[in-house]
Short mmCIF file of C-alpha atoms and ligand atoms in Angstrom, two decimals:
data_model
loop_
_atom_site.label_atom_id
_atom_site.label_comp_id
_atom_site.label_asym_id
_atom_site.label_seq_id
_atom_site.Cartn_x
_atom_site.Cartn_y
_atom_site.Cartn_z
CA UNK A 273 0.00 0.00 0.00
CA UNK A 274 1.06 3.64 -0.98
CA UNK A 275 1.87 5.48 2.31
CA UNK A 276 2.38 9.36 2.11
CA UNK A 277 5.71 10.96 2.87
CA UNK A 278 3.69 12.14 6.31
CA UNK A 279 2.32 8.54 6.76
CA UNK A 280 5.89 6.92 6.77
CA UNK A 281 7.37 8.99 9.55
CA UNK A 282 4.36 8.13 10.88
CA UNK A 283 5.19 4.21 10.72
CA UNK A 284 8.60 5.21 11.46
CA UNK A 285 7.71 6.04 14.48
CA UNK A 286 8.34 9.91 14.28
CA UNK A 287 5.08 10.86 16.13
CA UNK A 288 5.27 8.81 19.14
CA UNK A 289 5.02 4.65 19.93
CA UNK A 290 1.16 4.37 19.58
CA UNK A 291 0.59 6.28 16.54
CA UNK A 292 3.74 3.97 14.99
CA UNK A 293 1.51 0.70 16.25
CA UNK A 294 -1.52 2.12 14.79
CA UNK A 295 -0.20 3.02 11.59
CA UNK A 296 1.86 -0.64 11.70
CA UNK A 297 -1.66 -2.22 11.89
CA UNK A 298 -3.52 -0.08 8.93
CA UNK A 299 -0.41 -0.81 6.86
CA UNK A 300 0.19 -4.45 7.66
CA UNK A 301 -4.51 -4.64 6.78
CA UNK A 302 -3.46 -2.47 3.79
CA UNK A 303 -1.10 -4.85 2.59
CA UNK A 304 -3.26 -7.82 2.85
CA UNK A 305 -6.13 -7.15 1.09
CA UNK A 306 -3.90 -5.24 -1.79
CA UNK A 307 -5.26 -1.38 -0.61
CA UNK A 308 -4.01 1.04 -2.91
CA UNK A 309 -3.89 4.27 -0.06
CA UNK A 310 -5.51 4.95 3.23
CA UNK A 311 -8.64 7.69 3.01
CA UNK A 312 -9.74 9.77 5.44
CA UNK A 313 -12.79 7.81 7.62
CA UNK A 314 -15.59 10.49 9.82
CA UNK A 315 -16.13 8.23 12.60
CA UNK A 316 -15.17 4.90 14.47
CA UNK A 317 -17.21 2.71 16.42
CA UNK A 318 -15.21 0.53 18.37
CA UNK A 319 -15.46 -3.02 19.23
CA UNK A 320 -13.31 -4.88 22.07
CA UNK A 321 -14.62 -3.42 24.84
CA UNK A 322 -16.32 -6.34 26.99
CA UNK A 323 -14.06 -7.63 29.57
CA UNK A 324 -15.45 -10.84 29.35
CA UNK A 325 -14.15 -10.77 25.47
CA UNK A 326 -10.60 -9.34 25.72
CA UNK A 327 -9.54 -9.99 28.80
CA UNK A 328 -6.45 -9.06 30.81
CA UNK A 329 -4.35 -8.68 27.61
CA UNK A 330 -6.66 -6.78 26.02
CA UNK A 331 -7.01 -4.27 29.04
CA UNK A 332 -2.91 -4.32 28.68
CA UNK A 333 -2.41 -3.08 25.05
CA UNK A 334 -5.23 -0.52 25.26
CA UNK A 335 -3.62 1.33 28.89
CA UNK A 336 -0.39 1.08 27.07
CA UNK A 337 -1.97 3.85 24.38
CA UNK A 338 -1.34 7.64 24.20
CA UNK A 339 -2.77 10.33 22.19
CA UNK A 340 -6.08 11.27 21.33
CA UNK A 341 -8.58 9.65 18.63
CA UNK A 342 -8.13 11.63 15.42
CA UNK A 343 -12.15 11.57 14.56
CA UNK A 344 -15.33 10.78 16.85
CA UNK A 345 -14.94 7.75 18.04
CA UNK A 346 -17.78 5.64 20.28
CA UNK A 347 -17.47 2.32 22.00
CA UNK A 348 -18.90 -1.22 21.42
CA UNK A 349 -21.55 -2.60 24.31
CA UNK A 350 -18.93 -3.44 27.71
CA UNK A 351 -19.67 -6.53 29.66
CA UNK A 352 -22.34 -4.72 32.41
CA UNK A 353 -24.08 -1.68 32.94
CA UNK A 354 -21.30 0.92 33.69
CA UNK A 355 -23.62 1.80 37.04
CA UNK A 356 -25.72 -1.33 37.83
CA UNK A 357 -23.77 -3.55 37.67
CA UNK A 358 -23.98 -4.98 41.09
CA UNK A 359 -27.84 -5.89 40.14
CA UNK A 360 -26.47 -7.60 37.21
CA UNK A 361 -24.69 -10.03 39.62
CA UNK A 362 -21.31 -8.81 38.06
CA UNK A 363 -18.09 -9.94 40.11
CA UNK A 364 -16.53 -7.13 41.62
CA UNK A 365 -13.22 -8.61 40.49
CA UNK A 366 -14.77 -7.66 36.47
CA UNK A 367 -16.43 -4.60 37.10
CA UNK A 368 -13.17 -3.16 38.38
CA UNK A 369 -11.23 -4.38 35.48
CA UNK A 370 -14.23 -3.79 33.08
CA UNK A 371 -14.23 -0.34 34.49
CA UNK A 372 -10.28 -0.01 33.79
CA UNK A 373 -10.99 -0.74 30.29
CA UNK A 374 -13.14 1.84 29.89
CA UNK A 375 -11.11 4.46 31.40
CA UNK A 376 -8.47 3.71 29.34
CA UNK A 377 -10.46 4.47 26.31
CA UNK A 378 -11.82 7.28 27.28
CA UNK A 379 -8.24 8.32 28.21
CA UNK A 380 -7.61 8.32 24.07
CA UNK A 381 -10.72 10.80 23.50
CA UNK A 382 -13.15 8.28 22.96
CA UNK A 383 -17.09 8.43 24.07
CA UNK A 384 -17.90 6.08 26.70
CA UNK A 385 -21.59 5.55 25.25
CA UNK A 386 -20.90 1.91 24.93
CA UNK A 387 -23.30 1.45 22.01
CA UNK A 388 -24.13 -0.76 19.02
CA UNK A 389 -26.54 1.72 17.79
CA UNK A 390 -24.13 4.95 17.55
CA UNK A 391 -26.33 5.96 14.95
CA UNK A 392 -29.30 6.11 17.19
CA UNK A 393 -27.75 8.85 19.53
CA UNK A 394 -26.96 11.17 17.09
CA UNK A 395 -28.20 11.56 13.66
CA UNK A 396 -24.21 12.87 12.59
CA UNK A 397 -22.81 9.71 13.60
CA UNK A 398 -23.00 8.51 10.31
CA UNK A 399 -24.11 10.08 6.93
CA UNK A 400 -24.26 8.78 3.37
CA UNK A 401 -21.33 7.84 1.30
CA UNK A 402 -19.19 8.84 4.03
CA UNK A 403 -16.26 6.34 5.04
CA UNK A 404 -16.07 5.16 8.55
CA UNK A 405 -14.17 2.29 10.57
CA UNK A 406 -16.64 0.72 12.41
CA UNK A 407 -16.78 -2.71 14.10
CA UNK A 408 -19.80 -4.12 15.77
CA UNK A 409 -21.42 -6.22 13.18
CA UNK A 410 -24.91 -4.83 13.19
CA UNK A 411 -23.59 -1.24 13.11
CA UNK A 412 -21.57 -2.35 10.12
CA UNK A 413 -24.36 -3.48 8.02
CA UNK A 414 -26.80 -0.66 9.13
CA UNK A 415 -24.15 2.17 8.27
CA UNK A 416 -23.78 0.39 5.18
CA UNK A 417 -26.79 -0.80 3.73
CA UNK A 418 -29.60 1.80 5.44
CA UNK A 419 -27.40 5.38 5.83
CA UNK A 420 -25.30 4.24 2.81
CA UNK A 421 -22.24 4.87 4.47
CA UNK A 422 -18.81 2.66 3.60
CA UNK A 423 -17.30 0.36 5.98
CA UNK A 424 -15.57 -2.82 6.46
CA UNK A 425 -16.25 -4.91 9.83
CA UNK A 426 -13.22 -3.96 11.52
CA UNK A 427 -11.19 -5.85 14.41
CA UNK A 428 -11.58 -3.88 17.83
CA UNK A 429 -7.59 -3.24 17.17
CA UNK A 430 -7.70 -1.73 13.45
CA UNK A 431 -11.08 0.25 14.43
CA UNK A 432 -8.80 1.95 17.59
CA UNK A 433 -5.79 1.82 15.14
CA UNK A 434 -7.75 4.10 12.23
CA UNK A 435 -9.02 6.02 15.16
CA UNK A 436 -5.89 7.00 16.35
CA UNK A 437 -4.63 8.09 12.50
CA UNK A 438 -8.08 9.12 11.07
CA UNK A 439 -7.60 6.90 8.26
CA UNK A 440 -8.35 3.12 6.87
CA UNK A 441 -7.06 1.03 3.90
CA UNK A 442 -8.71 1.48 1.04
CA UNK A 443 -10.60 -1.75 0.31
CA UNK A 444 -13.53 -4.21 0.49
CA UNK A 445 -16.98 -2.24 0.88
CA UNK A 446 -14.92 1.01 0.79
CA UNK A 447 -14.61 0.30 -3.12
CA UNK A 448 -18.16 -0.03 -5.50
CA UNK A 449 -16.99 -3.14 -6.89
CA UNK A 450 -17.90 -5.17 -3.56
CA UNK A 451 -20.82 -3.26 -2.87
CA UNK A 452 -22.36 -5.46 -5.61
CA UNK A 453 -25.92 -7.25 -5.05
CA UNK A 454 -24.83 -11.04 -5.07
CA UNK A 455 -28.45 -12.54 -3.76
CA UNK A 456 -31.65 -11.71 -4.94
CA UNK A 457 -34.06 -12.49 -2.30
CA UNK A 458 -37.87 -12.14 -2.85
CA UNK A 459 -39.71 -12.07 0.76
CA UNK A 460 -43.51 -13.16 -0.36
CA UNK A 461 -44.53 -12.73 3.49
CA UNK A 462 -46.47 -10.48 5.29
CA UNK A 463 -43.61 -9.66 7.78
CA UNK A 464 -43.53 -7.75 11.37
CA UNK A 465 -41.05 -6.86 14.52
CA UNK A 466 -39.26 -10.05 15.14
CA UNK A 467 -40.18 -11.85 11.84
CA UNK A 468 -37.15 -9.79 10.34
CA UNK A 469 -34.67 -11.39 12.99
CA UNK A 470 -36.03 -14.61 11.71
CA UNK A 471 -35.53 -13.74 8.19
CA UNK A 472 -32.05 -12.85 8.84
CA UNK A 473 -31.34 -15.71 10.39
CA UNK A 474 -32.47 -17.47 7.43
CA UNK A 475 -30.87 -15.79 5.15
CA UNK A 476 -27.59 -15.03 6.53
CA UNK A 477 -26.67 -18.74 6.78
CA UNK A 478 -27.77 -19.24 2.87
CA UNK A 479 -25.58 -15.74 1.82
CA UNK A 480 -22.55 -15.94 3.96
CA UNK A 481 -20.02 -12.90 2.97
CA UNK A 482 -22.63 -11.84 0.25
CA UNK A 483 -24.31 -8.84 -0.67
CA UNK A 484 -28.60 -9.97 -0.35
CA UNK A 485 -31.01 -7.58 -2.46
CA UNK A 486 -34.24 -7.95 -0.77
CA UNK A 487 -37.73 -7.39 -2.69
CA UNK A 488 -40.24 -6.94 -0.07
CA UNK A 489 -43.86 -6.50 -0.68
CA UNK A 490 -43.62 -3.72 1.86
CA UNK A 491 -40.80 -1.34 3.15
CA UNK A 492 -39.37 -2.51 6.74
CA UNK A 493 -39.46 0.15 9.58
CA UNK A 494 -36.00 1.02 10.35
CA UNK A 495 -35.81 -1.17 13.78
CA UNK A 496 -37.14 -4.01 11.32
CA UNK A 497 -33.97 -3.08 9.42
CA UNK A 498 -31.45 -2.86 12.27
CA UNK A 499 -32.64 -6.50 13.50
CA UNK A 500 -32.90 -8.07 10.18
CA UNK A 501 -29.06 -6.59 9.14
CA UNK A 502 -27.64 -7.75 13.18
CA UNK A 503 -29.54 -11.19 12.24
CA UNK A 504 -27.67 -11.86 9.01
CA UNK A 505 -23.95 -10.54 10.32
CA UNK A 506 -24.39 -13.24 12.83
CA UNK A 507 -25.58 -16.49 10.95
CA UNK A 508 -23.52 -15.20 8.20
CA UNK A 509 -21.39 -12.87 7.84
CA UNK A 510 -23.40 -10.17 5.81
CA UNK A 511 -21.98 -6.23 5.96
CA UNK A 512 -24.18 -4.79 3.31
CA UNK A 513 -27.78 -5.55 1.70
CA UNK A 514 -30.34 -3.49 -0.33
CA UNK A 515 -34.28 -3.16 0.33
CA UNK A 516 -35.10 -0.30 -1.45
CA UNK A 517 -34.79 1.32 -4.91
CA UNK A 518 -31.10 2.62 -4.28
CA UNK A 519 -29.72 -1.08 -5.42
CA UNK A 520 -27.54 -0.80 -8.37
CA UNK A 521 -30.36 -3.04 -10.21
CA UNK A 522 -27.99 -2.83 -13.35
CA UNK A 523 -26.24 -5.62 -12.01
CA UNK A 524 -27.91 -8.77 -11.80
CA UNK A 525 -27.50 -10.65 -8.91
CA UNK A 526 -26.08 -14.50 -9.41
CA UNK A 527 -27.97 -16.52 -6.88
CA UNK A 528 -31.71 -16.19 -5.99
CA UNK A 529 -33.44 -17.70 -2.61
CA UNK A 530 -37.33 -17.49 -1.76
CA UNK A 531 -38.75 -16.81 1.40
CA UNK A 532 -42.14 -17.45 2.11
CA UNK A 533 -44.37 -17.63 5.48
CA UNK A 534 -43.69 -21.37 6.43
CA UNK A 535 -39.56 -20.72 6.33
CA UNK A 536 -40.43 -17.88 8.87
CA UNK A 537 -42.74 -20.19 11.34
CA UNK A 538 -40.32 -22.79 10.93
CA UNK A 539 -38.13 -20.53 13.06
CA UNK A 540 -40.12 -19.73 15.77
CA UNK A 541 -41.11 -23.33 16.37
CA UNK A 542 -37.90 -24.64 16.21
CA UNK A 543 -36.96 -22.03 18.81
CA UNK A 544 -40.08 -22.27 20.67
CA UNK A 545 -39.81 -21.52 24.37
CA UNK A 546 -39.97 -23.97 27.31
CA UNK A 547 -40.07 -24.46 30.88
CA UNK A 548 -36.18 -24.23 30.75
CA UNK A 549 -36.04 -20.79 30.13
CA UNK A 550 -34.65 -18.25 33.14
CA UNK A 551 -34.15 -14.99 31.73
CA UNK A 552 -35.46 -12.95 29.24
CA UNK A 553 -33.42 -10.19 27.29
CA UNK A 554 -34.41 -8.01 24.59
CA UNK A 555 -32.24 -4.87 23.14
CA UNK A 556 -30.06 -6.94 20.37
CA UNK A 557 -29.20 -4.67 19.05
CA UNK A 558 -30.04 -1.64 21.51
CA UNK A 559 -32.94 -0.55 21.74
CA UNK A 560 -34.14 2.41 19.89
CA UNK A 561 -36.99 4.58 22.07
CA UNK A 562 -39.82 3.23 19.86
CA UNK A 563 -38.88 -0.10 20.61
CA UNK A 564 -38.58 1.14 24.87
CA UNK A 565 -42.07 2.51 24.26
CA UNK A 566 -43.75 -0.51 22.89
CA UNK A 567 -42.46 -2.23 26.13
CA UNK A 568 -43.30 -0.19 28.03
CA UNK A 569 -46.80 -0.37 26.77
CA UNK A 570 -46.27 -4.48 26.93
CA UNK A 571 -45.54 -4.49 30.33
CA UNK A 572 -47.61 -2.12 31.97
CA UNK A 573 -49.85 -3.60 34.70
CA UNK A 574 -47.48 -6.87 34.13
CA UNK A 575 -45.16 -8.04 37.06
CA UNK A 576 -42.58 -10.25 35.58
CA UNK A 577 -41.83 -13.83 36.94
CA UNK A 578 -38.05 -14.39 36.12
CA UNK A 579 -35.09 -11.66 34.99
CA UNK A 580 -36.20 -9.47 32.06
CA UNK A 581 -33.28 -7.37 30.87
CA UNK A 582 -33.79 -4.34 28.02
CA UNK A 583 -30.44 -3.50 26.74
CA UNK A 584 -30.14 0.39 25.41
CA UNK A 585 -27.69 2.90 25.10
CA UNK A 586 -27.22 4.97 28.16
CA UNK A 587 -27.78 8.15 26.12
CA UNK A 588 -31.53 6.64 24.65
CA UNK A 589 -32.05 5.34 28.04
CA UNK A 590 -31.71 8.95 30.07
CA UNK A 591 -33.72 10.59 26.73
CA UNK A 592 -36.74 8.79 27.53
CA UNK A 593 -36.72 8.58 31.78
CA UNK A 594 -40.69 7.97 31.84
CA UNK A 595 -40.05 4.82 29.52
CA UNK A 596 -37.36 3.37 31.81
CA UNK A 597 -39.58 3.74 34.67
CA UNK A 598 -42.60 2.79 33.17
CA UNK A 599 -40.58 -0.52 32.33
CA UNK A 600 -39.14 -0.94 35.60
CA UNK A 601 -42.35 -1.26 37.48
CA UNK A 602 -43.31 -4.19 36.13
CA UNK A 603 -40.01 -5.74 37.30
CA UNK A 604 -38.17 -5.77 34.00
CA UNK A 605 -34.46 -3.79 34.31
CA UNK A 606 -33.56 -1.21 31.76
CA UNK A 607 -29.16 -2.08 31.37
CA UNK A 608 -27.10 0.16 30.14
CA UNK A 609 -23.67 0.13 28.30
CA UNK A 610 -24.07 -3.18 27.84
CA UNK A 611 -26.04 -6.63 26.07
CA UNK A 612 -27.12 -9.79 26.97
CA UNK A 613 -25.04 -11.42 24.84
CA UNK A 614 -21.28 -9.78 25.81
CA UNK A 615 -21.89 -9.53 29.27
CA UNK A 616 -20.66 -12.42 31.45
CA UNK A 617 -24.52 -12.38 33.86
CA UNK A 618 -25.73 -14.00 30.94
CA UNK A 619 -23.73 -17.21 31.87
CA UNK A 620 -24.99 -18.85 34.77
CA UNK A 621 -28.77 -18.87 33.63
CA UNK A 622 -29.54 -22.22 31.80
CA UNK A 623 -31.68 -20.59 28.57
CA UNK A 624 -32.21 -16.98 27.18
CA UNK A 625 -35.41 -16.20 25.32
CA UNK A 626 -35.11 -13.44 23.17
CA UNK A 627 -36.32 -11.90 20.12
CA UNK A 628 -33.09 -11.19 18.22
CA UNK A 629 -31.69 -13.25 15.48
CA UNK A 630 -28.51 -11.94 16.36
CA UNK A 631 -29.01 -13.56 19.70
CA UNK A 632 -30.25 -16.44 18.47
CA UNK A 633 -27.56 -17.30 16.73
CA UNK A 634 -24.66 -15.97 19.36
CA UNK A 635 -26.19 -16.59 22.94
CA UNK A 636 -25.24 -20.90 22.51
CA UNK A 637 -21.63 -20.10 21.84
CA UNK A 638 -21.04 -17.47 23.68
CA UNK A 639 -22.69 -17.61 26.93
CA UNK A 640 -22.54 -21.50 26.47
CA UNK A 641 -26.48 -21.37 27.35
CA UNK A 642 -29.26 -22.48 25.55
CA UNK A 643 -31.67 -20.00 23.33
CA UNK A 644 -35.34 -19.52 22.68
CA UNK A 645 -37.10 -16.72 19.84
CA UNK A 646 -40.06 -15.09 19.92
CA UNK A 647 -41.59 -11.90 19.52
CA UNK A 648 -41.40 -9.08 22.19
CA UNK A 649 -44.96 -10.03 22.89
CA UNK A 650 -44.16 -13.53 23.26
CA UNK A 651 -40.65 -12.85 25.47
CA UNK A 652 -43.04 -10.58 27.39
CA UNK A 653 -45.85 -12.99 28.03
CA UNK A 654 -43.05 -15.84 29.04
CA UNK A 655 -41.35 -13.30 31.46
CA UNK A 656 -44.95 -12.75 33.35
CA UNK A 657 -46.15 -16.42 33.07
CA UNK A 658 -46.49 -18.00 36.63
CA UNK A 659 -44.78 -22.02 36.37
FE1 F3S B 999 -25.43 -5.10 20.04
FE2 F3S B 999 -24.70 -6.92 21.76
FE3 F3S B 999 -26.50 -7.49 19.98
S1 F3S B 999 -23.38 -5.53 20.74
S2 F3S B 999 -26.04 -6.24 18.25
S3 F3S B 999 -26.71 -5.97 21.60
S4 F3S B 999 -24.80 -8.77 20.55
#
């Protein structure tokens, strides 16, 4: 990869130790995947941040930074609410060290929202045809695909890396030649809320690293969007679809896959809940305040019967107060800063009912604990049952 007279004292270490790293790990990416330059990126969302996920040499090679973050730079979910964590049932062994972690981030200039759903908390964090390093899966495909922004799914290290330089290699769905439809999927089903986690699931295992074109018979809302795109990243690997006229439809795609209302059901009853389930956690990705309001409307004059987490970002969370407590009567806990599926309280329950197909797919290998799927209304209605 070309590097700039500037970038080279750069990697030769002329501006300090961590912006040499940094620049080492752009350059080495660079290399790999044959990126002509690095280009200037807006923002960075940050994966890497769950204690539970990078552990003590993880903690190590962040505190070991200096500098400041070049560009606007946010953080992935952690592994517990930042301030509850005690409720959680979080070690105070982890919370200290998962506290360190932060504090060493935000140490570099980067905001502590701990968030999968930057885009959520401000409508800047992200604008179309704008390059960005971002990492979290689901944020990946959302900035690409529904703000039509450009980004690969970045490592938590090359995210901090081109947050620390303001740049990224040049390649993969930086460049219009992999931004290319390679599925054509028509959806001939009435579809609603959780349905689109389903349908991710479904077709994220069929598409893998491809690009799906969907042809709905109606538009999805964009939380319908957010869940189907997390759904797909995690059965597959998917970073960028289409739903909507702004496909390049010039291009035909090469493979084609139906989906039709039994493929959906056939989800939910393989997934179907049962008397093994002991928590219940929604917010995968974080919830957006429509989705807190239409719990909130679930659960009122509900008490729930076992754990009931709602995972959000802090800054949605203290935006809509009445919401949280509106929740919170009933039982249910509003987390911050953190998800069900990252955070080590998930791992001594014996099954998680939930209605993400991100979840779905991640909670078994992750938390080592079974799964169950169902809508919010279902996940609410096994959260009050009595046994
Ligand atoms: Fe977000 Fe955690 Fe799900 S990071 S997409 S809530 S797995």
């Amino acid at each position: 990869m070309h590097l700039t007279r500037e970038e080279e004292l750069v990697l030769d270490g002329e501006k300090g130790e961590s912006l040499r790293r940094a620049m080492e790990i752009l350059a080495a990416l660079g290399d790999i995947y044959g990126a002509e330059k690095l280009i200037p990126i807006s923002s960075v969302q940050i994966a890497g941040v769950s204690y539970k996920t990078i552990g003590p040499a993880g903690l190590e090679w962040i505190s070991d930074l200096k500098g400041k973050v070049k560009v606007p730079s946010v953080l992935n979910p952690a592994g517990m609410d930042l301030s509850r964590w005690k409720e959680m049932g979080i070690e105070e062994n982890f919370a200290q060290n998962q506290l360190a972690v932060v504090e060493a981030y935000r140490s570099l200039g980067i905001s502590t929202d701990c968030t999968c759903t930057p885009y959520l908390l401000r409508k800047d964090a992200a604008c179309r045809g704008e390059h960005l390093a971002w990492s979290e899966s689901s944020a990946v495909s959302f900035a690409n695909s529904v703000i039509g922004a450009r980004t690969n799914r970045e490592g938590g290290p090359s995210a901090l890396a081109a947050a620390l330089v303001g740049k990224t290699p040049l390649y993969g769905y930086h460049l219009d030649e992999n931004r290319l439809p390679t599925h054509k999927i028509r959806v001939e089903a009435d579809l609603k809320g959780s349905d689109y986690g389903a349908l991710g699931h479904l077709v994220g295992k069929v598409v893998g690293s491809g690009v799906p074109r969907f042809h709905f018979r109606q538009r999805p809302a964009l939380d319908e969007l957010k869940s189907l795109g997390a759904a797909m990243a995690a059965s597959g690997s998917v970073a960028l679809y289409y739903f909507g006229d702004d496909a390049p439809f010039a291009h035909e795609p090469l493979e084609e896959m139906d989906v039709g209302p039994k493929d959906i059901r056939e989800v939910y009853e393989m997934n179907a809940p049962d008397e093994d389930v002991d928590v219940v956690a929604l917010g995968c990705p974080h919830c957006s305040p429509g989705e807190l309001e239409r719990l909130s409307s679930l659960l009122s004059r509900e008490k729930v019967k076992r754990e009931f987490w709602i995972c959000t970002a802090r800054g949605i969370a203290d935006k809509c107060p009445h919401l949280v407590e509106k929740i919170e009567r009933s039982g249910a806990k509003v987390f911050c800063d953190t998800c069900m599926v990252v955070s080590p309280a998930s791992d001594r329950h014996r099954k998680m009912m939930t209605n993400s197909g991100k979840a779905l797919a991640y909670i078994p290998g992750l938390c080592k604990i079974g799964v169950a799927f169902g809508s919010a209304e279902d996940c609410v209605r096994v959260a009050t049952r009595r046994d």
